[in-house]
Amino acid sequence: MSRVGWIRLAIVLGAVGLLELLCQTGVIKTMTMIPPSRMAVELWKMAESGKLGAPVAKTLSNVLAAFVLSVALGFIAGLLIHSLPRFRRALDPLLASYYAVPFFVFYPVLIVIFGMSDLPIIIIGFLFGVVAMIINTLNGLDRIPPVLLKVGRMNRMGSLQTALLIKLPSAAPYLFTGVKLAVAYSFIGVIASEFILSGAGIGYDIAYAYNNFDNRTMYALMLFILTTVTAVNMALYIWEQRMLKRRMGGR
């Protein structure tokens, strides 16, 4: 692990330790928050009892669907928008203000169209994540060094070769950023939808525990979400770093 990685780890552990101390000493009341150690214990108990399986399976399947759609369609849309400069200039203000839109107002319309199923929740998760992928695809394509494109033309490379051998590797760091943001936004969209629009899933269970003053269950599920999103993004970060090292090593 690099020095920066150790510093990040120390900051996280320090914050968790401070929170544990404040909860254990009563500075933060139990009705407000339980200690992180208690959250971990309750999460383990839920896993052992089997209560965690069904809501986790439902939520993660919805998140996965929203994430895959966000990345795939966001990447394709980014390529198309980048190839149409006039259309992009007209679309840029809309992309810049996109996250100011309250997506949940569309849920009644989605129910009318798709019915009471998981599909409206997946669509909302998709709407949260897709634009992050579009924007980062555009940023990556904008920052391809022109000299590399000239080299491709000099070597009479076709459009497909240029895309695979020049554009995609050059834009990779920005694409990975888009993928990581799509993971986070897909989780946010799906779980927030389950808070208010679903009868099952992690978001629904958190809302139900909150309404019944069940802090142990609520914080245990919140810990599960935090650790899952962090683990996924860390895995993507490690993969990104390995890909970049291979790329640099191949030069």
PDB file of C-alpha atoms in Angstrom:
ATOM      1  CA  MET A   1       0.000   0.000   0.000  1.00  0.00           C
ATOM      2  CA  SER A   2       1.262   3.482  -0.861  1.00  0.00           C
ATOM      3  CA  ARG A   3       1.845   6.267   1.631  1.00  0.00           C
ATOM      4  CA  VAL A   4      -1.357   7.984   0.519  1.00  0.00           C
ATOM      5  CA  GLY A   5      -3.249   4.727   1.069  1.00  0.00           C
ATOM      6  CA  TRP A   6      -1.931   4.410   4.625  1.00  0.00           C
ATOM      7  CA  ILE A   7      -2.912   8.024   5.337  1.00  0.00           C
ATOM      8  CA  ARG A   8      -6.455   7.355   4.062  1.00  0.00           C
ATOM      9  CA  LEU A   9      -6.696   4.220   6.178  1.00  0.00           C
ATOM     10  CA  ALA A  10      -5.458   6.085   9.252  1.00  0.00           C
ATOM     11  CA  ILE A  11      -8.059   8.833   8.727  1.00  0.00           C
ATOM     12  CA  VAL A  12     -10.897   6.310   8.404  1.00  0.00           C
ATOM     13  CA  LEU A  13      -9.777   4.289  11.443  1.00  0.00           C
ATOM     14  CA  GLY A  14      -9.318   7.487  13.440  1.00  0.00           C
ATOM     15  CA  ALA A  15     -12.842   8.663  12.576  1.00  0.00           C
ATOM     16  CA  VAL A  16     -14.325   5.265  13.488  1.00  0.00           C
ATOM     17  CA  GLY A  17     -12.346   5.204  16.746  1.00  0.00           C
ATOM     18  CA  LEU A  18     -13.506   8.698  17.672  1.00  0.00           C
ATOM     19  CA  LEU A  19     -17.112   7.782  16.935  1.00  0.00           C
ATOM     20  CA  GLU A  20     -16.762   4.649  19.065  1.00  0.00           C
ATOM     21  CA  LEU A  21     -15.356   6.711  21.950  1.00  0.00           C
ATOM     22  CA  LEU A  22     -18.102   9.333  21.750  1.00  0.00           C
ATOM     23  CA  CYS A  23     -20.810   6.644  21.742  1.00  0.00           C
ATOM     24  CA  GLN A  24     -19.272   4.577  24.545  1.00  0.00           C
ATOM     25  CA  THR A  25     -18.781   7.595  26.815  1.00  0.00           C
ATOM     26  CA  GLY A  26     -22.354   8.818  26.313  1.00  0.00           C
ATOM     27  CA  VAL A  27     -21.493  12.018  24.451  1.00  0.00           C
ATOM     28  CA  ILE A  28     -23.638  10.614  21.633  1.00  0.00           C
ATOM     29  CA  LYS A  29     -26.758   9.077  23.148  1.00  0.00           C
ATOM     30  CA  THR A  30     -27.781   5.495  22.347  1.00  0.00           C
ATOM     31  CA  MET A  31     -31.124   6.690  20.996  1.00  0.00           C
ATOM     32  CA  THR A  32     -29.188   8.786  18.481  1.00  0.00           C
ATOM     33  CA  MET A  33     -26.475   6.327  17.443  1.00  0.00           C
ATOM     34  CA  ILE A  34     -25.027   3.033  18.655  1.00  0.00           C
ATOM     35  CA  PRO A  35     -21.241   2.437  18.694  1.00  0.00           C
ATOM     36  CA  PRO A  36     -19.670   1.107  15.475  1.00  0.00           C
ATOM     37  CA  SER A  37     -18.641  -2.074  17.319  1.00  0.00           C
ATOM     38  CA  ARG A  38     -22.311  -2.702  18.204  1.00  0.00           C
ATOM     39  CA  MET A  39     -23.272  -2.113  14.569  1.00  0.00           C
ATOM     40  CA  ALA A  40     -20.820  -4.810  13.483  1.00  0.00           C
ATOM     41  CA  VAL A  41     -22.114  -7.242  16.115  1.00  0.00           C
ATOM     42  CA  GLU A  42     -25.737  -6.670  15.098  1.00  0.00           C
ATOM     43  CA  LEU A  43     -24.859  -7.060  11.432  1.00  0.00           C
ATOM     44  CA  TRP A  44     -23.175 -10.390  12.191  1.00  0.00           C
ATOM     45  CA  LYS A  45     -26.229 -11.556  14.151  1.00  0.00           C
ATOM     46  CA  MET A  46     -28.516 -10.657  11.256  1.00  0.00           C
ATOM     47  CA  ALA A  47     -26.300 -12.557   8.839  1.00  0.00           C
ATOM     48  CA  GLU A  48     -26.232 -15.615  11.098  1.00  0.00           C
ATOM     49  CA  SER A  49     -30.009 -15.604  11.562  1.00  0.00           C
ATOM     50  CA  GLY A  50     -30.656 -15.376   7.826  1.00  0.00           C
ATOM     51  CA  LYS A  51     -32.558 -12.089   8.077  1.00  0.00           C
ATOM     52  CA  LEU A  52     -30.015 -10.372   5.856  1.00  0.00           C
ATOM     53  CA  GLY A  53     -30.265 -12.667   2.841  1.00  0.00           C
ATOM     54  CA  ALA A  54     -33.562 -11.686   1.200  1.00  0.00           C
ATOM     55  CA  PRO A  55     -33.289  -7.876   1.440  1.00  0.00           C
ATOM     56  CA  VAL A  56     -29.638  -7.917   0.383  1.00  0.00           C
ATOM     57  CA  ALA A  57     -30.370 -10.132  -2.627  1.00  0.00           C
ATOM     58  CA  LYS A  58     -33.245  -7.895  -3.725  1.00  0.00           C
ATOM     59  CA  THR A  59     -31.349  -4.626  -3.321  1.00  0.00           C
ATOM     60  CA  LEU A  60     -28.062  -5.807  -4.834  1.00  0.00           C
ATOM     61  CA  SER A  61     -29.827  -7.304  -7.857  1.00  0.00           C
ATOM     62  CA  ASN A  62     -31.563  -3.965  -8.474  1.00  0.00           C
ATOM     63  CA  VAL A  63     -28.317  -2.046  -7.971  1.00  0.00           C
ATOM     64  CA  LEU A  64     -26.463  -4.371 -10.344  1.00  0.00           C
ATOM     65  CA  ALA A  65     -29.107  -3.911 -13.045  1.00  0.00           C
ATOM     66  CA  ALA A  66     -29.081  -0.119 -12.629  1.00  0.00           C
ATOM     67  CA  PHE A  67     -25.268  -0.040 -12.614  1.00  0.00           C
ATOM     68  CA  VAL A  68     -24.830  -2.164 -15.752  1.00  0.00           C
ATOM     69  CA  LEU A  69     -27.389  -0.082 -17.642  1.00  0.00           C
ATOM     70  CA  SER A  70     -25.781   3.163 -16.435  1.00  0.00           C
ATOM     71  CA  VAL A  71     -22.288   2.171 -17.526  1.00  0.00           C
ATOM     72  CA  ALA A  72     -23.228   0.575 -20.855  1.00  0.00           C
ATOM     73  CA  LEU A  73     -25.758   3.160 -22.046  1.00  0.00           C
ATOM     74  CA  GLY A  74     -23.810   6.055 -20.508  1.00  0.00           C
ATOM     75  CA  PHE A  75     -20.656   5.044 -22.390  1.00  0.00           C
ATOM     76  CA  ILE A  76     -22.523   4.661 -25.699  1.00  0.00           C
ATOM     77  CA  ALA A  77     -24.346   7.964 -25.193  1.00  0.00           C
ATOM     78  CA  GLY A  78     -21.045   9.683 -24.370  1.00  0.00           C
ATOM     79  CA  LEU A  79     -19.524   8.419 -27.624  1.00  0.00           C
ATOM     80  CA  LEU A  80     -22.518   9.601 -29.651  1.00  0.00           C
ATOM     81  CA  ILE A  81     -22.674  13.028 -27.979  1.00  0.00           C
ATOM     82  CA  HIS A  82     -18.923  13.530 -28.460  1.00  0.00           C
ATOM     83  CA  SER A  83     -19.278  12.818 -32.179  1.00  0.00           C
ATOM     84  CA  LEU A  84     -21.960  15.531 -32.536  1.00  0.00           C
ATOM     85  CA  PRO A  85     -20.400  18.863 -31.407  1.00  0.00           C
ATOM     86  CA  ARG A  86     -23.497  21.011 -32.047  1.00  0.00           C
ATOM     87  CA  PHE A  87     -25.750  18.622 -30.175  1.00  0.00           C
ATOM     88  CA  ARG A  88     -23.234  18.547 -27.326  1.00  0.00           C
ATOM     89  CA  ARG A  89     -23.155  22.336 -27.036  1.00  0.00           C
ATOM     90  CA  ALA A  90     -26.944  22.322 -26.732  1.00  0.00           C
ATOM     91  CA  LEU A  91     -26.846  19.481 -24.181  1.00  0.00           C
ATOM     92  CA  ASP A  92     -24.022  20.760 -21.933  1.00  0.00           C
ATOM     93  CA  PRO A  93     -26.231  23.082 -19.784  1.00  0.00           C
ATOM     94  CA  LEU A  94     -28.696  20.230 -19.228  1.00  0.00           C
ATOM     95  CA  LEU A  95     -25.950  17.840 -18.160  1.00  0.00           C
ATOM     96  CA  ALA A  96     -24.504  20.452 -15.802  1.00  0.00           C
ATOM     97  CA  SER A  97     -27.850  20.910 -14.015  1.00  0.00           C
ATOM     98  CA  TYR A  98     -29.033  17.297 -14.296  1.00  0.00           C
ATOM     99  CA  TYR A  99     -28.657  16.346 -10.626  1.00  0.00           C
ATOM    100  CA  ALA A 100     -30.878  19.229  -9.560  1.00  0.00           C
ATOM    101  CA  VAL A 101     -33.843  17.252 -10.953  1.00  0.00           C
ATOM    102  CA  PRO A 102     -35.911  15.431  -8.254  1.00  0.00           C
ATOM    103  CA  PHE A 103     -36.138  12.043  -9.982  1.00  0.00           C
ATOM    104  CA  PHE A 104     -38.631  10.622  -7.490  1.00  0.00           C
ATOM    105  CA  VAL A 105     -41.408  12.790  -8.921  1.00  0.00           C
ATOM    106  CA  PHE A 106     -41.364  10.482 -11.951  1.00  0.00           C
ATOM    107  CA  TYR A 107     -42.133   7.400  -9.857  1.00  0.00           C
ATOM    108  CA  PRO A 108     -45.953   7.620 -10.217  1.00  0.00           C
ATOM    109  CA  VAL A 109     -45.522   7.817 -13.991  1.00  0.00           C
ATOM    110  CA  LEU A 110     -43.164   4.834 -13.935  1.00  0.00           C
ATOM    111  CA  ILE A 111     -45.691   2.833 -11.893  1.00  0.00           C
ATOM    112  CA  VAL A 112     -48.410   3.605 -14.434  1.00  0.00           C
ATOM    113  CA  ILE A 113     -46.143   2.479 -17.284  1.00  0.00           C
ATOM    114  CA  PHE A 114     -44.345  -0.498 -15.700  1.00  0.00           C
ATOM    115  CA  GLY A 115     -46.566  -1.448 -12.763  1.00  0.00           C
ATOM    116  CA  MET A 116     -45.648  -2.217  -9.141  1.00  0.00           C
ATOM    117  CA  SER A 117     -42.419  -4.074  -9.802  1.00  0.00           C
ATOM    118  CA  ASP A 118     -38.679  -3.622  -9.362  1.00  0.00           C
ATOM    119  CA  LEU A 119     -38.397  -1.947 -12.769  1.00  0.00           C
ATOM    120  CA  PRO A 120     -39.315   1.606 -11.608  1.00  0.00           C
ATOM    121  CA  ILE A 121     -36.676   1.347  -8.847  1.00  0.00           C
ATOM    122  CA  ILE A 122     -34.058   0.130 -11.339  1.00  0.00           C
ATOM    123  CA  ILE A 123     -34.929   2.997 -13.684  1.00  0.00           C
ATOM    124  CA  ILE A 124     -34.485   5.560 -10.914  1.00  0.00           C
ATOM    125  CA  GLY A 125     -31.120   4.009 -10.007  1.00  0.00           C
ATOM    126  CA  PHE A 126     -30.204   4.149 -13.702  1.00  0.00           C
ATOM    127  CA  LEU A 127     -31.228   7.815 -13.933  1.00  0.00           C
ATOM    128  CA  PHE A 128     -28.942   8.604 -11.005  1.00  0.00           C
ATOM    129  CA  GLY A 129     -25.918   6.833 -12.465  1.00  0.00           C
ATOM    130  CA  VAL A 130     -26.077   7.288 -16.232  1.00  0.00           C
ATOM    131  CA  VAL A 131     -25.143  10.965 -16.473  1.00  0.00           C
ATOM    132  CA  ALA A 132     -22.042  10.491 -14.298  1.00  0.00           C
ATOM    133  CA  MET A 133     -20.867   7.961 -16.889  1.00  0.00           C
ATOM    134  CA  ILE A 134     -21.785  10.228 -19.809  1.00  0.00           C
ATOM    135  CA  ILE A 135     -19.911  13.204 -18.363  1.00  0.00           C
ATOM    136  CA  ASN A 136     -16.777  11.214 -17.589  1.00  0.00           C
ATOM    137  CA  THR A 137     -16.828   9.575 -21.030  1.00  0.00           C
ATOM    138  CA  LEU A 138     -16.943  13.044 -22.590  1.00  0.00           C
ATOM    139  CA  ASN A 139     -14.126  14.268 -20.328  1.00  0.00           C
ATOM    140  CA  GLY A 140     -11.979  11.290 -21.249  1.00  0.00           C
ATOM    141  CA  LEU A 141     -12.520  11.719 -24.988  1.00  0.00           C
ATOM    142  CA  ASP A 142     -11.825  15.466 -24.728  1.00  0.00           C
ATOM    143  CA  ARG A 143      -8.417  14.815 -23.166  1.00  0.00           C
ATOM    144  CA  ILE A 144      -7.013  12.421 -25.749  1.00  0.00           C
ATOM    145  CA  PRO A 145      -3.734  13.999 -26.937  1.00  0.00           C
ATOM    146  CA  PRO A 146      -4.184  15.142 -30.577  1.00  0.00           C
ATOM    147  CA  VAL A 147      -0.728  13.824 -31.434  1.00  0.00           C
ATOM    148  CA  LEU A 148      -1.925  10.270 -30.758  1.00  0.00           C
ATOM    149  CA  LEU A 149      -4.784  10.701 -33.202  1.00  0.00           C
ATOM    150  CA  LYS A 150      -2.339  12.026 -35.792  1.00  0.00           C
ATOM    151  CA  VAL A 151      -0.131   8.983 -35.273  1.00  0.00           C
ATOM    152  CA  GLY A 152      -3.158   6.780 -35.858  1.00  0.00           C
ATOM    153  CA  ARG A 153      -3.964   8.564 -39.122  1.00  0.00           C
ATOM    154  CA  MET A 154      -0.347   8.361 -40.250  1.00  0.00           C
ATOM    155  CA  ASN A 155      -0.431   4.598 -39.673  1.00  0.00           C
ATOM    156  CA  ARG A 156      -3.721   4.395 -41.601  1.00  0.00           C
ATOM    157  CA  MET A 157      -5.581   2.945 -38.649  1.00  0.00           C
ATOM    158  CA  GLY A 158      -9.307   2.426 -39.123  1.00  0.00           C
ATOM    159  CA  SER A 159     -11.995   3.817 -36.843  1.00  0.00           C
ATOM    160  CA  LEU A 160     -12.217   0.589 -34.833  1.00  0.00           C
ATOM    161  CA  GLN A 161      -8.437   0.318 -34.402  1.00  0.00           C
ATOM    162  CA  THR A 162      -8.205   3.963 -33.387  1.00  0.00           C
ATOM    163  CA  ALA A 163     -10.982   3.494 -30.827  1.00  0.00           C
ATOM    164  CA  LEU A 164      -9.490   0.319 -29.309  1.00  0.00           C
ATOM    165  CA  LEU A 165      -5.788   1.185 -29.422  1.00  0.00           C
ATOM    166  CA  ILE A 166      -5.783   4.961 -28.902  1.00  0.00           C
ATOM    167  CA  LYS A 167      -9.046   6.444 -27.662  1.00  0.00           C
ATOM    168  CA  LEU A 168     -10.074   3.789 -25.129  1.00  0.00           C
ATOM    169  CA  PRO A 169      -6.660   3.493 -23.374  1.00  0.00           C
ATOM    170  CA  SER A 170      -6.250   7.284 -23.263  1.00  0.00           C
ATOM    171  CA  ALA A 171      -9.725   7.832 -21.837  1.00  0.00           C
ATOM    172  CA  ALA A 172      -9.494   4.878 -19.400  1.00  0.00           C
ATOM    173  CA  PRO A 173      -8.787   6.897 -16.190  1.00  0.00           C
ATOM    174  CA  TYR A 174     -11.884   9.023 -16.767  1.00  0.00           C
ATOM    175  CA  LEU A 175     -13.977   5.988 -17.688  1.00  0.00           C
ATOM    176  CA  PHE A 176     -12.967   4.296 -14.427  1.00  0.00           C
ATOM    177  CA  THR A 177     -14.032   7.438 -12.561  1.00  0.00           C
ATOM    178  CA  GLY A 178     -17.394   7.252 -14.305  1.00  0.00           C
ATOM    179  CA  VAL A 179     -17.762   3.584 -13.368  1.00  0.00           C
ATOM    180  CA  LYS A 180     -16.982   4.286  -9.701  1.00  0.00           C
ATOM    181  CA  LEU A 181     -19.458   7.161  -9.600  1.00  0.00           C
ATOM    182  CA  ALA A 182     -22.077   4.998 -11.327  1.00  0.00           C
ATOM    183  CA  VAL A 183     -21.687   2.409  -8.546  1.00  0.00           C
ATOM    184  CA  ALA A 184     -22.261   5.015  -5.837  1.00  0.00           C
ATOM    185  CA  TYR A 185     -25.153   6.739  -7.628  1.00  0.00           C
ATOM    186  CA  SER A 186     -26.855   3.421  -8.444  1.00  0.00           C
ATOM    187  CA  PHE A 187     -26.765   2.509  -4.742  1.00  0.00           C
ATOM    188  CA  ILE A 188     -28.128   5.933  -3.815  1.00  0.00           C
ATOM    189  CA  GLY A 189     -30.953   5.773  -6.345  1.00  0.00           C
ATOM    190  CA  VAL A 190     -32.046   2.222  -5.557  1.00  0.00           C
ATOM    191  CA  ILE A 191     -31.845   2.442  -1.763  1.00  0.00           C
ATOM    192  CA  ALA A 192     -33.459   5.881  -1.629  1.00  0.00           C
ATOM    193  CA  SER A 193     -36.272   4.523  -3.806  1.00  0.00           C
ATOM    194  CA  GLU A 194     -36.733   1.585  -1.447  1.00  0.00           C
ATOM    195  CA  PHE A 195     -37.044   4.000   1.470  1.00  0.00           C
ATOM    196  CA  ILE A 196     -40.309   5.384   0.178  1.00  0.00           C
ATOM    197  CA  LEU A 197     -41.465   3.310  -2.780  1.00  0.00           C
ATOM    198  CA  SER A 198     -40.852  -0.358  -2.019  1.00  0.00           C
ATOM    199  CA  GLY A 199     -42.123  -3.086   0.289  1.00  0.00           C
ATOM    200  CA  ALA A 200     -38.827  -4.977   0.465  1.00  0.00           C
ATOM    201  CA  GLY A 201     -35.071  -4.476   0.260  1.00  0.00           C
ATOM    202  CA  ILE A 202     -32.403  -2.876   2.428  1.00  0.00           C
ATOM    203  CA  GLY A 203     -33.832   0.625   2.024  1.00  0.00           C
ATOM    204  CA  TYR A 204     -37.288  -0.540   3.095  1.00  0.00           C
ATOM    205  CA  ASP A 205     -35.835  -2.387   6.116  1.00  0.00           C
ATOM    206  CA  ILE A 206     -33.880   0.704   7.182  1.00  0.00           C
ATOM    207  CA  ALA A 207     -37.001   2.882   6.944  1.00  0.00           C
ATOM    208  CA  TYR A 208     -39.048   0.271   8.833  1.00  0.00           C
ATOM    209  CA  ALA A 209     -36.415   0.045  11.607  1.00  0.00           C
ATOM    210  CA  TYR A 210     -36.273   3.844  11.834  1.00  0.00           C
ATOM    211  CA  ASN A 211     -40.038   4.147  12.196  1.00  0.00           C
ATOM    212  CA  ASN A 212     -39.992   1.511  14.960  1.00  0.00           C
ATOM    213  CA  PHE A 213     -36.999   3.024  16.834  1.00  0.00           C
ATOM    214  CA  ASP A 214     -34.933  -0.098  16.109  1.00  0.00           C
ATOM    215  CA  ASN A 215     -31.525   1.571  16.021  1.00  0.00           C
ATOM    216  CA  ARG A 216     -29.609  -1.710  16.095  1.00  0.00           C
ATOM    217  CA  THR A 217     -31.128  -2.999  12.867  1.00  0.00           C
ATOM    218  CA  MET A 218     -31.055   0.390  11.188  1.00  0.00           C
ATOM    219  CA  TYR A 219     -27.378   1.075  11.862  1.00  0.00           C
ATOM    220  CA  ALA A 220     -26.371  -2.514  11.091  1.00  0.00           C
ATOM    221  CA  LEU A 221     -27.904  -2.216   7.628  1.00  0.00           C
ATOM    222  CA  MET A 222     -26.338   1.202   7.125  1.00  0.00           C
ATOM    223  CA  LEU A 223     -22.954  -0.304   8.018  1.00  0.00           C
ATOM    224  CA  PHE A 224     -23.540  -3.042   5.457  1.00  0.00           C
ATOM    225  CA  ILE A 225     -24.235  -0.454   2.747  1.00  0.00           C
ATOM    226  CA  LEU A 226     -21.155   1.600   3.617  1.00  0.00           C
ATOM    227  CA  THR A 227     -18.826  -1.392   3.690  1.00  0.00           C
ATOM    228  CA  THR A 228     -20.258  -2.831   0.464  1.00  0.00           C
ATOM    229  CA  VAL A 229     -19.929   0.406  -1.520  1.00  0.00           C
ATOM    230  CA  THR A 230     -16.434   1.004  -0.114  1.00  0.00           C
ATOM    231  CA  ALA A 231     -15.332  -2.545  -0.950  1.00  0.00           C
ATOM    232  CA  VAL A 232     -16.653  -2.303  -4.527  1.00  0.00           C
ATOM    233  CA  ASN A 233     -15.000   1.058  -5.129  1.00  0.00           C
ATOM    234  CA  MET A 234     -11.728  -0.157  -3.605  1.00  0.00           C
ATOM    235  CA  ALA A 235     -11.795  -3.196  -5.898  1.00  0.00           C
ATOM    236  CA  LEU A 236     -12.378  -0.925  -8.894  1.00  0.00           C
ATOM    237  CA  TYR A 237      -9.567   1.377  -7.743  1.00  0.00           C
ATOM    238  CA  ILE A 238      -7.114  -1.517  -7.420  1.00  0.00           C
ATOM    239  CA  TRP A 239      -8.132  -2.815 -10.853  1.00  0.00           C
ATOM    240  CA  GLU A 240      -7.676   0.679 -12.297  1.00  0.00           C
ATOM    241  CA  GLN A 241      -4.193   1.008 -10.824  1.00  0.00           C
ATOM    242  CA  ARG A 242      -3.158  -2.403 -12.172  1.00  0.00           C
ATOM    243  CA  MET A 243      -4.433  -1.520 -15.641  1.00  0.00           C
ATOM    244  CA  LEU A 244      -2.533   1.763 -15.598  1.00  0.00           C
ATOM    245  CA  LYS A 245       0.669   0.027 -14.458  1.00  0.00           C
ATOM    246  CA  ARG A 246       0.363  -2.506 -17.276  1.00  0.00           C
ATOM    247  CA  ARG A 247      -0.212   0.312 -19.722  1.00  0.00           C
ATOM    248  CA  MET A 248       2.841   2.199 -18.505  1.00  0.00           C
ATOM    249  CA  GLY A 249       4.897  -1.002 -18.479  1.00  0.00           C
ATOM    250  CA  GLY A 250       4.001  -1.687 -22.073  1.00  0.00           C
ATOM    251  CA  ARG A 251       5.517   1.590 -23.255  1.00  0.00           C
TER     252      ARG A 251
END
